[in-house]
Amino acid sequence: MPTASTGWFETARFGMFVHFGLYSLAARHEWVRSRETMSQEAYDRYLDRFEPDLFDARELARAAREAGMRYAVLTAKHHDGFCLYDSALTSYTSQRAVGRDLVREFVEAMRAEGLRVGLYYSLLDWQHPDFTVDEHHPLRGTPAADEPRDMARYRTYLHGQVRELLTGYGPIDLLFFDFTYPGKGPEEWGAAELLSMVRAVQPDILVNDRLGIPGDYVTPEQYQPDRPLERDGAPVVWEACHTLNGSWGYDRDNHAYKDPALLVRMLVESVACGGNLLLNVGPTGRGALDPRARGTLEAIGAWLALHERSVRGAGPSGLQAPPHTLCTRAGRRLYLHLLAWPLSHLHLPGLAGRVRYAQLLHDGSEIRFHEVDGAEHEHVNMAPPGQPAGTLTLTLPVARPDVLLPVIELELTEEE
Ligand code: GLC
C-alpha cells in the first residue's frame, strides 16, 4: 500500500545513516546494554556522562553533502530507549540530560544544507517499563522478566512518540522503523494503525518495511543485493544499509573498515540493481565523526564529484553487463564501471551501431572505438579478431585512471 512518491529517494541513491546515543560512550556497539545484560542502573553511567559537546549537526550535514549524499537518517531513539529529542512522554531524553534537542539540530542543519531528512525510530525500548522482556532485552533471565508489563501501554507511548516526531519538526521525508522479530510484530506495534497515523500527519513521508507490514521500500541490512529486488514479480524500491566497520554505533576497537573503493562499488552495485545505499557513521561519545569516517566520506565524495551522473538519477541498464563491469543507465547514457582494467581493448557484444560517442567520465576524454561487422573482421589493426559480429570494441589507455572506480560513459543512439 505505498502511497507516497519515491521519486526524490530513487533519484538521490545515496544517504547517510547516523547512529548516536548513550551507547556511543561505551564505544563497543549499540547493542552493548543487551550484549552485556546491563541493568538500567549500570547503563545510567553513560547518561550521567552524556556530553555531546562535539555533536555539530551542521558539520555532519556538510560532510554528508560533500560525500555526495542527498539525505540523512538520525536515530531519534534506539533500542535503549534514549531519545535525542524533547519528548513530553518521557524524561529519558537528551533535552533532559543536556538541554539539547539533537533531532531539532539535525533536522534544521540537514534542511539548511539542502538534504532530505529522515528519522530512525526503534520499535524496541529497553528502558520503558511496559516493554515486555524478550530474548533481546537486557533484563532477560532476571526477576524483571516475570514482572507484569503492559504492551498496550507501551504501544500508546510508541504511537505518541512517533506523532511528536512528525508534528514537532516540520516536514520529515522518511521514517525508518526498527525492527520486527518473532514475538514482536505488527500486532504488538499496532502497525496498521501507526502507519495510517503517520500517513495522515505527513502524507509525503516514505516509511520502511520493518513494522512487519509493507511500507514504501525494503531495507536489506549489511547485505548487498546483486539483482533488482522484487515482490510477487514486481520490482520494489529498496535501500541497502551498511556500516563502515560492522557496528552502527561508535566502536572504538573495531578496525574492520570497508575500503572506500569497496563502498563505491557497493553504491554502484545498488544503483545497477535499482536500489539505494544508506551508509552509516557512528559519531564518537562526544558526537564527532572520527578521522576514519571522515576520510572515508571524503574519498567517496571525491569519486562522486567526478562521477555523479553515473549514480544520481541513474538506474539499472536493462542490459547484460559485460564481464567485470557494473552497468547503470540514465536516459540515453550508459555507464560502464570497470571492476578490472583490461589491456587496451574492451569488447562490448551487441553494442555495435548503438553508440554515438564514448568517453571516460572522470576527465571527459574521448574513447575511440571500432565496430566489428564481419567485413571489418579482416582488418586486424582496426578491429581485433575473434569478436562476434555486432561487437563494439573500445580502445582504452594502458594506464588505469587514478580513481576508485573508472567509468566509461557511452552515449547511445536511442532513448531508453
Ligand atoms: C539492526 C540493529 C540496529 C541497527 C539497525 C540498522 O536492526 O538492531 O542496532 O540500528 O539494524 O538497520
Coordinates of C-alpha atoms and ligand atoms in Angstrom, one line a residue:
M1 CA 0.0 0.0 0.0
P2 CA 2.7 2.5 -0.8
T3 CA 1.1 5.9 -1.2
A4 CA 3.9 8.4 -1.3
S5 CA 6.1 9.2 -4.3
T6 CA 9.5 7.7 -4.1
G7 CA 10.9 10.0 -6.8
W8 CA 13.3 12.0 -4.8
F9 CA 14.5 8.9 -3.0
E10 CA 15.3 6.9 -6.1
T11 CA 17.0 9.9 -7.7
A12 CA 19.2 10.6 -4.6
R13 CA 20.5 7.0 -4.5
F14 CA 22.9 7.8 -1.6
G15 CA 22.2 8.7 2.0
M16 CA 23.8 8.9 5.4
F17 CA 22.7 6.9 8.4
V18 CA 23.7 8.4 11.8
H19 CA 23.7 6.2 14.9
F20 CA 24.3 8.3 18.0
G21 CA 23.2 7.8 21.6
L22 CA 24.3 6.8 25.1
Y23 CA 25.9 3.6 23.7
S24 CA 28.4 5.8 21.8
L25 CA 30.1 6.4 25.1
A26 CA 30.5 2.7 25.8
A27 CA 32.1 2.6 22.3
R28 CA 31.6 -1.1 21.8
H29 CA 28.5 -1.5 19.7
E30 CA 25.0 0.0 20.0
W31 CA 23.7 -3.3 21.4
V32 CA 26.1 -3.1 24.4
R33 CA 23.3 -3.0 27.0
S34 CA 21.8 -6.1 25.6
R35 CA 25.0 -7.9 24.9
E36 CA 26.3 -7.4 28.4
T37 CA 22.9 -7.8 30.0
M38 CA 23.4 -4.5 31.8
S39 CA 20.9 -3.2 34.4
Q40 CA 19.4 0.2 33.8
E41 CA 21.5 1.5 36.8
A42 CA 24.7 0.2 35.2
Y43 CA 23.7 1.7 31.8
D44 CA 22.9 5.0 33.5
R45 CA 26.7 5.7 33.9
Y46 CA 26.5 6.8 30.3
L47 CA 23.5 9.0 30.9
D48 CA 25.4 10.7 33.7
R49 CA 28.3 11.4 31.5
F50 CA 26.5 12.2 28.3
E51 CA 28.0 15.4 26.9
P52 CA 27.8 15.7 23.1
D53 CA 30.0 18.8 23.0
L54 CA 31.3 17.9 19.6
F55 CA 28.0 16.9 18.0
D56 CA 27.7 19.6 15.3
A57 CA 24.8 18.9 13.1
R58 CA 25.9 21.5 10.6
E59 CA 29.2 19.8 10.2
L60 CA 27.6 16.5 9.8
A61 CA 25.3 17.9 7.1
R62 CA 28.2 19.4 5.3
A63 CA 30.1 16.1 5.5
A64 CA 27.1 14.3 4.1
R65 CA 26.6 16.7 1.2
E66 CA 30.3 16.7 0.3
A67 CA 30.3 12.9 0.4
G68 CA 27.6 13.1 -2.3
M69 CA 24.8 12.0 0.0
R70 CA 21.4 13.7 -0.5
Y71 CA 19.5 12.5 2.6
A72 CA 20.3 11.6 6.1
V73 CA 18.6 9.5 8.8
L74 CA 19.3 10.0 12.5
T75 CA 18.5 7.6 15.4
A76 CA 15.8 9.7 17.2
K77 CA 15.5 6.8 19.6
H78 CA 17.5 3.5 19.6
H79 CA 16.7 0.2 21.3
D80 CA 18.0 1.6 24.6
G81 CA 15.0 3.9 24.6
F82 CA 17.1 7.1 25.0
C83 CA 15.6 9.9 22.9
L84 CA 17.7 12.5 21.1
Y85 CA 14.7 14.9 21.3
D86 CA 12.4 16.7 23.6
S87 CA 9.6 14.3 24.3
A88 CA 6.8 15.2 26.6
L89 CA 6.2 11.4 27.2
T90 CA 9.5 10.6 28.9
S91 CA 12.3 12.2 30.7
Y92 CA 14.8 9.8 29.2
T93 CA 15.9 12.4 26.6
S94 CA 18.9 14.5 25.5
Q95 CA 16.8 17.5 26.3
R96 CA 16.6 16.5 30.0
A97 CA 20.2 15.3 30.1
V98 CA 22.0 18.2 28.5
G99 CA 19.3 20.7 27.4
R100 CA 19.7 19.9 23.7
D101 CA 17.1 18.6 21.2
L102 CA 19.5 16.9 18.8
V103 CA 16.7 15.9 16.4
R104 CA 15.9 19.6 16.0
E105 CA 19.5 20.5 15.4
F106 CA 19.8 17.7 12.9
V107 CA 16.6 18.5 11.0
E108 CA 17.5 22.2 10.7
A109 CA 21.0 21.5 9.7
M110 CA 20.1 19.0 7.0
R111 CA 17.4 21.3 5.6
A112 CA 19.9 24.2 5.5
E113 CA 22.3 22.0 3.5
G114 CA 19.5 21.0 1.1
L115 CA 19.3 17.4 2.2
R116 CA 16.2 15.4 2.7
V117 CA 15.6 14.4 6.3
G118 CA 14.9 11.0 7.8
L119 CA 14.4 9.8 11.3
Y120 CA 15.1 6.3 12.7
Y121 CA 12.8 5.2 15.5
S122 CA 13.4 1.9 17.4
L123 CA 10.2 -0.1 18.0
L124 CA 12.1 -1.9 20.8
D125 CA 12.6 0.0 24.0
W126 CA 14.7 -1.5 26.8
Q127 CA 14.1 1.4 29.2
H128 CA 10.3 1.5 29.0
P129 CA 8.7 -0.3 32.0
D130 CA 5.9 -1.7 29.8
F131 CA 8.1 -3.1 27.0
T132 CA 8.0 -6.8 27.7
V133 CA 11.2 -8.6 28.4
D134 CA 12.1 -10.9 25.5
E135 CA 15.2 -12.6 24.2
H136 CA 16.9 -9.3 23.2
H137 CA 16.1 -7.4 26.4
P138 CA 19.0 -6.7 28.7
L139 CA 16.9 -7.9 31.7
R140 CA 16.2 -11.3 30.2
G141 CA 16.8 -14.0 32.8
T142 CA 16.4 -11.6 35.7
P143 CA 13.3 -11.4 38.0
A144 CA 12.2 -8.4 36.0
A145 CA 11.4 -10.8 33.2
D146 CA 8.5 -12.1 35.3
E147 CA 7.1 -8.6 36.3
P148 CA 3.7 -7.8 34.7
R149 CA 4.3 -5.4 31.8
D150 CA 1.6 -4.0 29.6
M151 CA 2.4 -3.8 25.9
A152 CA -0.8 -1.9 25.2
R153 CA 0.5 0.9 27.3
Y154 CA 3.8 0.7 25.6
R155 CA 2.0 0.8 22.2
T156 CA 0.3 4.1 23.2
Y157 CA 3.7 5.5 24.2
L158 CA 5.2 4.4 20.9
H159 CA 2.4 6.0 18.8
G160 CA 2.6 9.1 20.9
Q161 CA 6.3 9.5 20.4
V162 CA 6.1 9.0 16.6
R163 CA 3.4 11.6 16.5
E164 CA 5.6 14.0 18.4
L165 CA 8.4 13.5 15.9
L166 CA 6.1 14.0 12.9
T167 CA 4.4 17.1 14.3
G168 CA 7.2 19.0 16.0
Y169 CA 9.9 19.3 13.4
G170 CA 8.3 20.3 10.1
P171 CA 8.3 18.0 7.1
I172 CA 10.0 14.7 7.7
D173 CA 10.8 12.9 4.4
L174 CA 11.5 9.5 5.7
L175 CA 10.8 7.3 8.7
F176 CA 13.0 4.2 9.4
F177 CA 11.3 1.9 11.9
D178 CA 13.4 -0.9 13.5
F179 CA 12.5 -3.8 13.9
T180 CA 10.2 -6.8 13.9
Y181 CA 11.1 -10.3 15.1
P182 CA 9.3 -13.4 16.4
G183 CA 7.0 -12.4 19.2
K184 CA 7.2 -8.6 18.4
G185 CA 5.4 -7.7 15.2
P186 CA 2.6 -5.8 13.6
E187 CA 0.2 -6.7 16.3
E188 CA 2.4 -5.6 19.2
W189 CA 3.3 -2.4 17.4
G190 CA -0.3 -1.6 16.3
A191 CA 1.4 -1.4 12.9
A192 CA -1.5 -0.7 10.6
E193 CA -2.9 2.0 12.8
L194 CA 0.5 3.5 13.4
L195 CA 1.2 3.6 9.6
S196 CA -2.1 5.3 8.8
M197 CA -1.5 7.9 11.5
V198 CA 1.9 8.5 10.0
R199 CA 0.5 9.0 6.6
A200 CA -2.3 11.2 7.9
V201 CA 0.1 13.5 9.6
Q202 CA 2.8 13.5 6.9
P203 CA 1.3 12.4 3.6
D204 CA 4.5 12.6 1.6
I205 CA 6.7 10.7 4.0
L206 CA 8.4 7.4 3.0
V207 CA 8.2 4.6 5.5
N208 CA 10.4 1.5 5.5
D209 CA 9.2 -2.1 5.9
R210 CA 10.3 -3.0 9.4
L211 CA 6.9 -2.6 11.0
G212 CA 6.3 -6.0 9.7
I213 CA 3.8 -4.8 7.1
P214 CA 4.7 -3.5 3.7
G215 CA 6.0 0.1 3.5
D216 CA 7.3 2.2 0.7
Y217 CA 10.7 0.5 0.4
V218 CA 12.6 -2.5 1.6
T219 CA 15.7 -2.5 3.7
P220 CA 18.4 -5.2 3.2
E221 CA 20.8 -4.8 6.0
Q222 CA 24.6 -5.3 5.7
Y223 CA 23.8 -7.4 2.7
Q224 CA 24.3 -6.3 -0.9
P225 CA 21.7 -7.5 -3.4
D226 CA 23.2 -8.3 -6.8
R227 CA 20.0 -8.1 -8.8
P228 CA 16.9 -6.0 -8.7
L229 CA 14.6 -6.9 -5.8
E230 CA 11.0 -8.0 -6.5
R231 CA 7.9 -8.8 -4.5
D232 CA 5.4 -11.0 -6.3
G233 CA 7.2 -10.5 -9.5
A234 CA 7.0 -6.7 -9.4
P235 CA 10.1 -4.5 -8.8
V236 CA 10.3 -2.9 -5.3
V237 CA 12.0 0.3 -4.2
W238 CA 14.9 -0.7 -1.9
E239 CA 17.8 0.6 0.1
A240 CA 20.7 -1.4 1.4
C241 CA 22.1 0.0 4.7
H242 CA 25.7 -0.7 5.6
T243 CA 28.2 0.1 8.3
L244 CA 31.7 1.3 7.9
N245 CA 33.1 -1.4 10.2
G246 CA 30.3 -3.8 11.1
S247 CA 29.0 -1.7 14.1
W248 CA 26.3 1.0 13.8
G249 CA 27.2 2.8 17.0
Y250 CA 30.8 4.0 17.6
D251 CA 33.0 1.0 18.2
R252 CA 36.5 2.2 19.2
D253 CA 38.4 -1.1 18.9
N254 CA 36.8 -2.4 15.8
H255 CA 39.0 -1.8 12.8
A256 CA 37.2 -4.0 10.2
Y257 CA 36.7 -1.0 8.0
K258 CA 35.4 -1.3 4.5
D259 CA 37.7 0.3 2.0
P260 CA 36.4 3.4 0.2
A261 CA 36.8 1.7 -3.2
L262 CA 34.6 -1.2 -1.9
L263 CA 32.0 1.3 -0.7
V264 CA 31.9 3.0 -4.1
R265 CA 31.4 -0.4 -5.7
M266 CA 28.6 -1.2 -3.3
L267 CA 26.9 2.1 -4.1
V268 CA 27.2 1.5 -7.9
E269 CA 26.0 -2.1 -7.5
S270 CA 23.0 -0.8 -5.7
V271 CA 22.2 1.7 -8.4
A272 CA 22.8 -1.0 -11.1
C273 CA 20.2 -3.1 -9.3
G274 CA 17.7 -0.3 -8.9
G275 CA 18.5 0.4 -5.2
N276 CA 20.0 3.0 -2.8
L277 CA 22.8 2.9 -0.3
L278 CA 22.4 4.2 3.2
L279 CA 25.9 4.4 4.6
N280 CA 26.3 4.7 8.4
V281 CA 28.5 6.8 10.5
G282 CA 28.7 6.3 14.3
P283 CA 29.9 9.6 15.9
T284 CA 32.1 9.3 19.0
G285 CA 30.9 9.6 22.6
R286 CA 31.3 13.3 22.2
G287 CA 29.4 13.4 19.0
A288 CA 32.2 13.9 16.5
L289 CA 33.0 12.0 13.3
D290 CA 36.2 10.1 13.9
P291 CA 39.0 10.6 11.4
R292 CA 38.5 7.3 9.7
A293 CA 34.8 8.0 8.9
R294 CA 35.7 11.5 7.8
G295 CA 38.4 10.2 5.5
T296 CA 36.2 7.5 4.0
L297 CA 33.4 10.1 3.3
E298 CA 35.9 12.4 1.7
A299 CA 37.3 9.6 -0.6
I300 CA 33.8 8.7 -1.7
G301 CA 32.9 12.3 -2.2
A302 CA 36.0 12.8 -4.4
W303 CA 34.9 10.0 -6.6
L304 CA 31.3 11.1 -6.7
A305 CA 32.3 14.7 -7.6
L306 CA 33.7 13.3 -10.9
H307 CA 31.2 10.5 -11.5
E308 CA 27.9 11.8 -10.1
R309 CA 25.8 11.2 -13.2
S310 CA 26.5 7.5 -13.3
V311 CA 24.8 7.3 -9.9
R312 CA 22.4 10.2 -9.2
G313 CA 19.3 9.8 -11.2
A314 CA 20.6 6.6 -12.8
G315 CA 19.2 3.1 -12.5
P316 CA 19.6 -0.4 -14.0
S317 CA 20.8 -0.5 -17.6
G318 CA 18.5 -3.3 -18.7
L319 CA 21.5 -4.8 -20.4
Q320 CA 23.5 -7.9 -19.6
A321 CA 26.6 -6.2 -18.0
P322 CA 29.8 -7.2 -19.8
P323 CA 32.2 -9.3 -17.6
H324 CA 33.9 -7.3 -14.8
T325 CA 31.6 -4.3 -15.1
L326 CA 28.7 -2.8 -13.3
C327 CA 26.3 -1.1 -15.6
T328 CA 24.0 1.8 -15.0
R329 CA 21.9 4.0 -17.3
A330 CA 20.3 7.4 -17.3
G331 CA 18.3 8.2 -20.4
R332 CA 20.5 7.6 -23.4
R333 CA 23.7 7.5 -21.4
L334 CA 25.1 4.1 -20.4
Y335 CA 27.7 3.9 -17.7
L336 CA 30.2 1.1 -17.6
H337 CA 32.1 0.8 -14.2
L338 CA 35.2 -1.2 -14.8
L339 CA 36.0 -3.5 -11.9
A340 CA 39.1 -4.7 -13.6
W341 CA 41.2 -2.7 -16.1
P342 CA 41.7 -4.5 -19.3
L343 CA 44.7 -4.2 -21.7
S344 CA 43.8 -1.7 -24.4
H345 CA 40.5 -3.1 -25.5
L346 CA 37.1 -3.6 -24.1
H347 CA 34.7 -5.7 -26.2
L348 CA 31.0 -5.0 -25.9
P349 CA 28.9 -7.6 -27.8
G350 CA 25.6 -6.3 -29.1
L351 CA 26.5 -2.6 -28.9
A352 CA 27.8 -2.0 -32.5
G353 CA 25.7 0.6 -34.2
R354 CA 24.2 1.8 -30.9
V355 CA 26.9 4.1 -29.6
R356 CA 27.3 7.7 -30.8
Y357 CA 30.2 8.7 -28.6
A358 CA 32.3 7.3 -25.8
Q359 CA 34.4 8.9 -23.1
L360 CA 36.0 8.4 -19.7
L361 CA 33.7 10.1 -17.3
H362 CA 36.2 11.5 -14.8
D363 CA 38.1 13.7 -17.3
G364 CA 35.7 13.8 -20.3
S365 CA 38.4 12.3 -22.6
E366 CA 37.2 10.7 -25.8
I367 CA 37.5 6.9 -26.2
R368 CA 37.8 5.8 -29.7
F369 CA 36.0 2.6 -30.8
H370 CA 35.6 0.1 -33.7
E371 CA 32.6 -2.0 -34.7
V372 CA 33.0 -5.5 -35.9
D373 CA 30.5 -6.1 -38.7
G374 CA 32.0 -9.1 -40.4
A375 CA 33.5 -7.1 -43.2
E376 CA 36.0 -5.4 -40.9
H377 CA 36.9 -8.7 -39.4
E378 CA 40.0 -8.9 -41.6
H379 CA 41.5 -5.6 -40.6
V380 CA 43.3 -6.8 -37.6
N381 CA 44.7 -3.4 -36.7
M382 CA 41.4 -1.8 -36.7
A383 CA 39.2 -4.4 -35.1
P384 CA 40.7 -7.2 -33.1
P385 CA 39.8 -10.6 -34.5
G386 CA 37.7 -13.2 -32.7
Q387 CA 34.8 -11.0 -31.8
P388 CA 31.3 -11.8 -32.9
A389 CA 29.5 -9.5 -35.3
G390 CA 27.7 -6.7 -33.5
T391 CA 30.6 -6.2 -31.1
L392 CA 31.7 -2.7 -30.3
T393 CA 35.4 -2.5 -29.3
L394 CA 36.7 0.4 -27.2
T395 CA 40.3 1.4 -27.2
L396 CA 41.4 2.3 -23.7
P397 CA 44.6 3.9 -22.4
V398 CA 47.0 1.4 -20.9
A399 CA 47.2 3.2 -17.6
R400 CA 44.2 2.8 -15.5
P401 CA 42.7 6.2 -14.5
D402 CA 43.6 7.0 -10.9
V403 CA 40.1 7.0 -9.5
L404 CA 38.4 4.5 -7.1
L405 CA 36.3 3.0 -9.9
P406 CA 36.8 4.1 -13.6
V407 CA 33.7 4.8 -15.5
I408 CA 33.1 4.9 -19.2
E409 CA 30.2 6.9 -20.5
L410 CA 28.5 5.7 -23.7
E411 CA 26.1 8.0 -25.5
L412 CA 23.6 5.7 -27.1
T413 CA 21.8 6.4 -30.3
E414 CA 18.4 5.5 -28.9
E415 CA 16.4 6.7 -25.8
E416 CA 15.5 4.1 -23.2
Ligands
GLC1 C1 19.6 -3.7 13.3 C2 20.1 -3.4 14.7 C3 20.3 -2.0 15.0 C4 20.6 -1.0 13.8 C5 19.8 -1.4 12.6 C6 20.2 -0.6 11.4 O1 18.2 -3.8 13.3 O2 19.4 -3.9 15.7 O3 21.2 -1.8 16.0 O4 20.3 0.2 14.2 O5 19.9 -2.7 12.3 O6 19.5 -1.0 10.3

